Amino acid sequence: MNNRTNVAVTPSITTTRFIKCVTVGDGAVGKTSLLISYTTNTFPTDYIPTVFDNFSANVMVDGKTVNLGLWDTAGQEDYNRLRPLSYRGADVFLLCFSLISRPSFENIAKKWVPELRHYAPSVPIVLVGTKLDLREDQQFLLNYPGACTISTKQGEELKRQIGAVVYIECSSKTQQACSFSKKLLLQLPTKAILEASLALLSVG
């Protein structure tokens, strides 16, 4: 298990809360890249299947420092029995699919939501569409004519279908993320947790 930590918080700033954020989704959709991109400002070029990795990041929420414990899980079926061990104590799930992979999109409702609701029925879900840069990359689409992209509208519809609190599209490579509604977050009881998660996705 690897532990990667971003720049430490200065002694004058007090960490007011620890939040456990668990990324979930099919293998190779970009979960690890998302966390590495945020915590190190670099984009990994090699794909190494994850078993379990822990990351740590500090974000500002309402002028206070929140420590995000970022748990990276394996999406492959070989780890179906081990993966739920990481769900205990989770405050929020980042449920990820690739914007250039129809199977990963379909597995959100078919596989991942049932699993999360079985083990952690009350934990909020942030739905994340990854690899946004490739959905808009004409050269990629020419090189892979069979690629089936997922539109923002389809992502929003899936968000409503599964009861996720918010939907975000992002690119770990460019650190690009779509904007989100502050008004929505202000109406949610888990505001601090969600804003911390969204801060993770909105750096760039």
Protein backbone atom coordinates (compact mmCIF):
# COMPACT_ATOMS: atom_id res chain seq x y z
CA MET A 1 0.00 0.00 0.00
CA ASN A 2 1.37 3.37 -0.97
CA ASN A 3 0.90 6.61 0.93
CA ARG A 4 1.22 9.84 -0.99
CA THR A 5 0.85 13.14 0.81
CA ASN A 6 0.71 16.65 -0.59
CA VAL A 7 2.44 19.67 0.93
CA ALA A 8 1.87 19.68 4.68
CA VAL A 9 -0.32 22.28 6.31
CA THR A 10 1.62 24.96 8.17
CA PRO A 11 1.53 24.80 11.99
CA SER A 12 -0.54 27.97 12.19
CA ILE A 13 -3.45 26.29 10.41
CA THR A 14 -5.53 23.82 12.37
CA THR A 15 -7.06 20.84 10.64
CA THR A 16 -10.66 20.94 11.81
CA ARG A 17 -11.96 17.74 10.32
CA PHE A 18 -10.87 14.50 8.72
CA ILE A 19 -12.99 13.24 5.83
CA LYS A 20 -12.68 9.80 4.29
CA CYS A 21 -13.30 9.96 0.56
CA VAL A 22 -13.35 6.67 -1.37
CA THR A 23 -13.06 6.45 -5.16
CA VAL A 24 -15.00 3.63 -6.80
CA GLY A 25 -15.57 2.52 -10.39
CA ASP A 26 -14.42 0.19 -13.16
CA GLY A 27 -10.74 -0.51 -13.66
CA ALA A 28 -8.83 1.88 -15.95
CA VAL A 29 -11.39 4.70 -15.78
CA GLY A 30 -8.85 7.05 -14.20
CA LYS A 31 -9.49 6.87 -10.45
CA THR A 32 -5.82 6.71 -9.51
CA SER A 33 -4.86 9.37 -12.05
CA LEU A 34 -7.48 11.67 -10.55
CA LEU A 35 -5.98 11.39 -7.08
CA ILE A 36 -2.36 11.58 -8.23
CA SER A 37 -3.12 14.61 -10.38
CA TYR A 38 -4.57 16.45 -7.41
CA THR A 39 -2.06 15.47 -4.73
CA THR A 40 1.11 15.83 -6.84
CA ASN A 41 0.07 18.06 -9.77
CA THR A 42 1.43 15.41 -12.13
CA PHE A 43 -0.24 13.03 -14.55
CA PRO A 44 0.86 9.35 -14.48
CA THR A 45 1.70 7.99 -17.92
CA ASP A 46 1.73 4.28 -17.03
CA TYR A 47 -1.31 2.26 -16.01
CA ILE A 48 -0.75 0.10 -12.94
CA PRO A 49 -3.86 -1.67 -11.60
CA THR A 50 -4.65 -0.58 -8.06
CA VAL A 51 -5.31 -2.87 -5.15
CA PHE A 52 -5.61 -0.24 -2.43
CA ASP A 53 -3.76 3.07 -2.18
CA ASN A 54 -4.11 5.88 0.32
CA PHE A 55 -3.53 9.53 -0.45
CA SER A 56 -3.87 12.62 1.70
CA ALA A 57 -4.76 16.18 0.79
CA ASN A 58 -5.68 19.34 2.65
CA VAL A 59 -8.36 21.64 1.24
CA MET A 60 -9.93 24.87 2.44
CA VAL A 61 -13.67 24.84 3.17
CA ASP A 62 -15.24 28.03 4.52
CA GLY A 63 -11.81 29.30 5.52
CA LYS A 64 -10.98 26.18 7.51
CA THR A 65 -8.64 23.35 6.67
CA VAL A 66 -10.14 19.93 6.06
CA ASN A 67 -7.95 16.87 5.68
CA LEU A 68 -9.15 14.51 2.97
CA GLY A 69 -8.16 10.91 3.37
CA LEU A 70 -8.37 9.67 -0.21
CA TRP A 71 -8.88 5.94 -0.65
CA ASP A 72 -8.24 4.46 -4.09
CA THR A 73 -9.88 1.10 -4.77
CA ALA A 74 -9.55 -1.59 -7.42
CA GLY A 75 -12.39 -1.96 -9.89
CA GLN A 76 -11.45 -5.38 -11.21
CA GLU A 77 -13.67 -8.34 -10.31
CA ASP A 78 -10.74 -10.12 -8.67
CA TYR A 79 -11.05 -7.68 -5.78
CA ASN A 80 -14.83 -7.82 -5.30
CA ARG A 81 -14.46 -9.41 -1.87
CA LEU A 82 -11.64 -7.15 -0.66
CA ARG A 83 -12.86 -3.81 -1.96
CA PRO A 84 -15.80 -3.35 0.46
CA LEU A 85 -13.33 -3.35 3.37
CA SER A 86 -12.40 0.19 2.36
CA TYR A 87 -16.01 1.40 2.58
CA ARG A 88 -16.18 1.33 6.37
CA GLY A 89 -16.21 4.84 7.80
CA ALA A 90 -16.50 6.52 4.39
CA ASP A 91 -17.95 10.04 4.40
CA VAL A 92 -18.37 10.34 0.65
CA PHE A 93 -17.88 8.22 -2.47
CA LEU A 94 -16.44 9.52 -5.74
CA LEU A 95 -18.16 7.13 -8.15
CA CYS A 96 -16.19 7.31 -11.40
CA PHE A 97 -16.76 6.31 -15.01
CA SER A 98 -14.91 7.20 -18.19
CA LEU A 99 -16.53 9.65 -20.59
CA ILE A 100 -15.14 7.56 -23.45
CA SER A 101 -16.31 4.16 -22.15
CA ARG A 102 -19.93 3.11 -22.45
CA PRO A 103 -19.41 -0.09 -20.37
CA SER A 104 -18.00 1.88 -17.42
CA PHE A 105 -20.97 4.26 -17.66
CA GLU A 106 -23.49 1.42 -17.70
CA ASN A 107 -21.79 -0.33 -14.78
CA ILE A 108 -22.49 2.63 -12.50
CA ALA A 109 -26.16 1.70 -12.13
CA LYS A 110 -25.73 -2.00 -12.84
CA LYS A 111 -22.84 -2.82 -10.50
CA TRP A 112 -21.49 0.03 -8.41
CA VAL A 113 -24.57 1.68 -6.95
CA PRO A 114 -26.02 -1.65 -5.74
CA GLU A 115 -22.67 -2.48 -4.13
CA LEU A 116 -22.34 0.89 -2.41
CA ARG A 117 -25.92 0.90 -1.21
CA HIS A 118 -25.49 -2.59 0.20
CA TYR A 119 -22.41 -1.73 2.26
CA ALA A 120 -22.94 2.00 2.89
CA PRO A 121 -26.58 2.95 2.22
CA SER A 122 -26.45 6.45 3.68
CA VAL A 123 -23.12 7.71 2.33
CA PRO A 124 -23.50 10.45 -0.32
CA ILE A 125 -22.27 9.82 -3.86
CA VAL A 126 -20.52 12.32 -6.11
CA LEU A 127 -20.74 11.04 -9.70
CA VAL A 128 -17.57 11.76 -11.69
CA GLY A 129 -17.06 11.50 -15.44
CA THR A 130 -13.31 11.21 -16.14
CA LYS A 131 -11.11 11.72 -19.23
CA LEU A 132 -12.97 14.84 -20.32
CA ASP A 133 -10.02 15.89 -22.48
CA LEU A 134 -10.38 12.76 -24.63
CA ARG A 135 -14.09 13.21 -25.21
CA GLU A 136 -13.26 16.53 -26.83
CA ASP A 137 -10.07 15.36 -28.58
CA GLN A 138 -10.78 15.06 -32.30
CA GLN A 139 -7.52 13.22 -32.95
CA PHE A 140 -8.41 10.60 -30.35
CA LEU A 141 -11.84 10.14 -31.90
CA LEU A 142 -10.25 9.71 -35.33
CA ASN A 143 -7.77 7.15 -33.98
CA TYR A 144 -10.51 5.24 -32.15
CA PRO A 145 -13.63 5.50 -34.31
CA GLY A 146 -15.38 2.87 -32.19
CA ALA A 147 -15.14 4.94 -29.02
CA CYS A 148 -18.56 5.70 -27.57
CA THR A 149 -18.55 8.99 -25.70
CA ILE A 150 -20.92 9.98 -22.90
CA SER A 151 -22.55 13.41 -23.09
CA THR A 152 -23.05 15.82 -20.20
CA LYS A 153 -26.79 15.32 -20.54
CA GLN A 154 -26.39 11.55 -20.17
CA GLY A 155 -24.24 12.07 -17.09
CA GLU A 156 -26.83 14.36 -15.53
CA GLU A 157 -29.57 11.82 -16.26
CA LEU A 158 -27.52 9.09 -14.58
CA LYS A 159 -26.96 11.34 -11.58
CA ARG A 160 -30.72 11.70 -11.14
CA GLN A 161 -31.27 7.99 -11.71
CA ILE A 162 -28.88 6.86 -8.99
CA GLY A 163 -29.57 9.69 -6.55
CA ALA A 164 -26.07 11.18 -6.60
CA VAL A 165 -25.79 14.60 -4.98
CA VAL A 166 -23.84 16.15 -7.82
CA TYR A 167 -22.29 15.26 -11.20
CA ILE A 168 -18.88 16.50 -12.33
CA GLU A 169 -16.86 15.97 -15.51
CA CYS A 170 -13.10 16.32 -15.22
CA SER A 171 -9.74 15.61 -16.77
CA SER A 172 -6.83 14.48 -14.63
CA LYS A 173 -4.44 15.29 -17.48
CA THR A 174 -5.47 18.92 -17.88
CA GLN A 175 -6.94 19.31 -14.35
CA GLN A 176 -10.06 20.63 -16.00
CA ALA A 177 -13.34 20.34 -14.14
CA CYS A 178 -16.80 21.60 -14.88
CA SER A 179 -18.22 24.20 -12.53
CA PHE A 180 -20.64 23.19 -9.83
CA SER A 181 -23.57 24.85 -8.11
CA LYS A 182 -22.76 26.44 -4.77
CA LYS A 183 -26.47 26.98 -4.23
CA LEU A 184 -27.04 23.23 -4.37
CA LEU A 185 -24.33 22.54 -1.82
CA LEU A 186 -25.69 25.13 0.60
CA GLN A 187 -28.93 23.16 0.73
CA LEU A 188 -27.26 19.88 1.63
CA PRO A 189 -26.64 18.69 5.20
CA THR A 190 -23.30 17.21 4.13
CA LYS A 191 -22.09 20.57 2.78
CA ALA A 192 -18.60 20.44 4.29
CA ILE A 193 -17.99 16.91 3.03
CA LEU A 194 -19.24 17.69 -0.45
CA GLU A 195 -17.37 20.97 -0.76
CA ALA A 196 -14.16 19.24 0.26
CA SER A 197 -14.75 16.57 -2.38
CA LEU A 198 -15.58 19.16 -5.01
CA ALA A 199 -12.50 21.18 -4.12
CA LEU A 200 -10.52 18.05 -4.93
CA LEU A 201 -12.06 17.96 -8.40
CA SER A 202 -11.93 21.69 -9.09
CA VAL A 203 -8.22 22.40 -8.80
CA GLY A 204 -6.58 23.53 -11.99
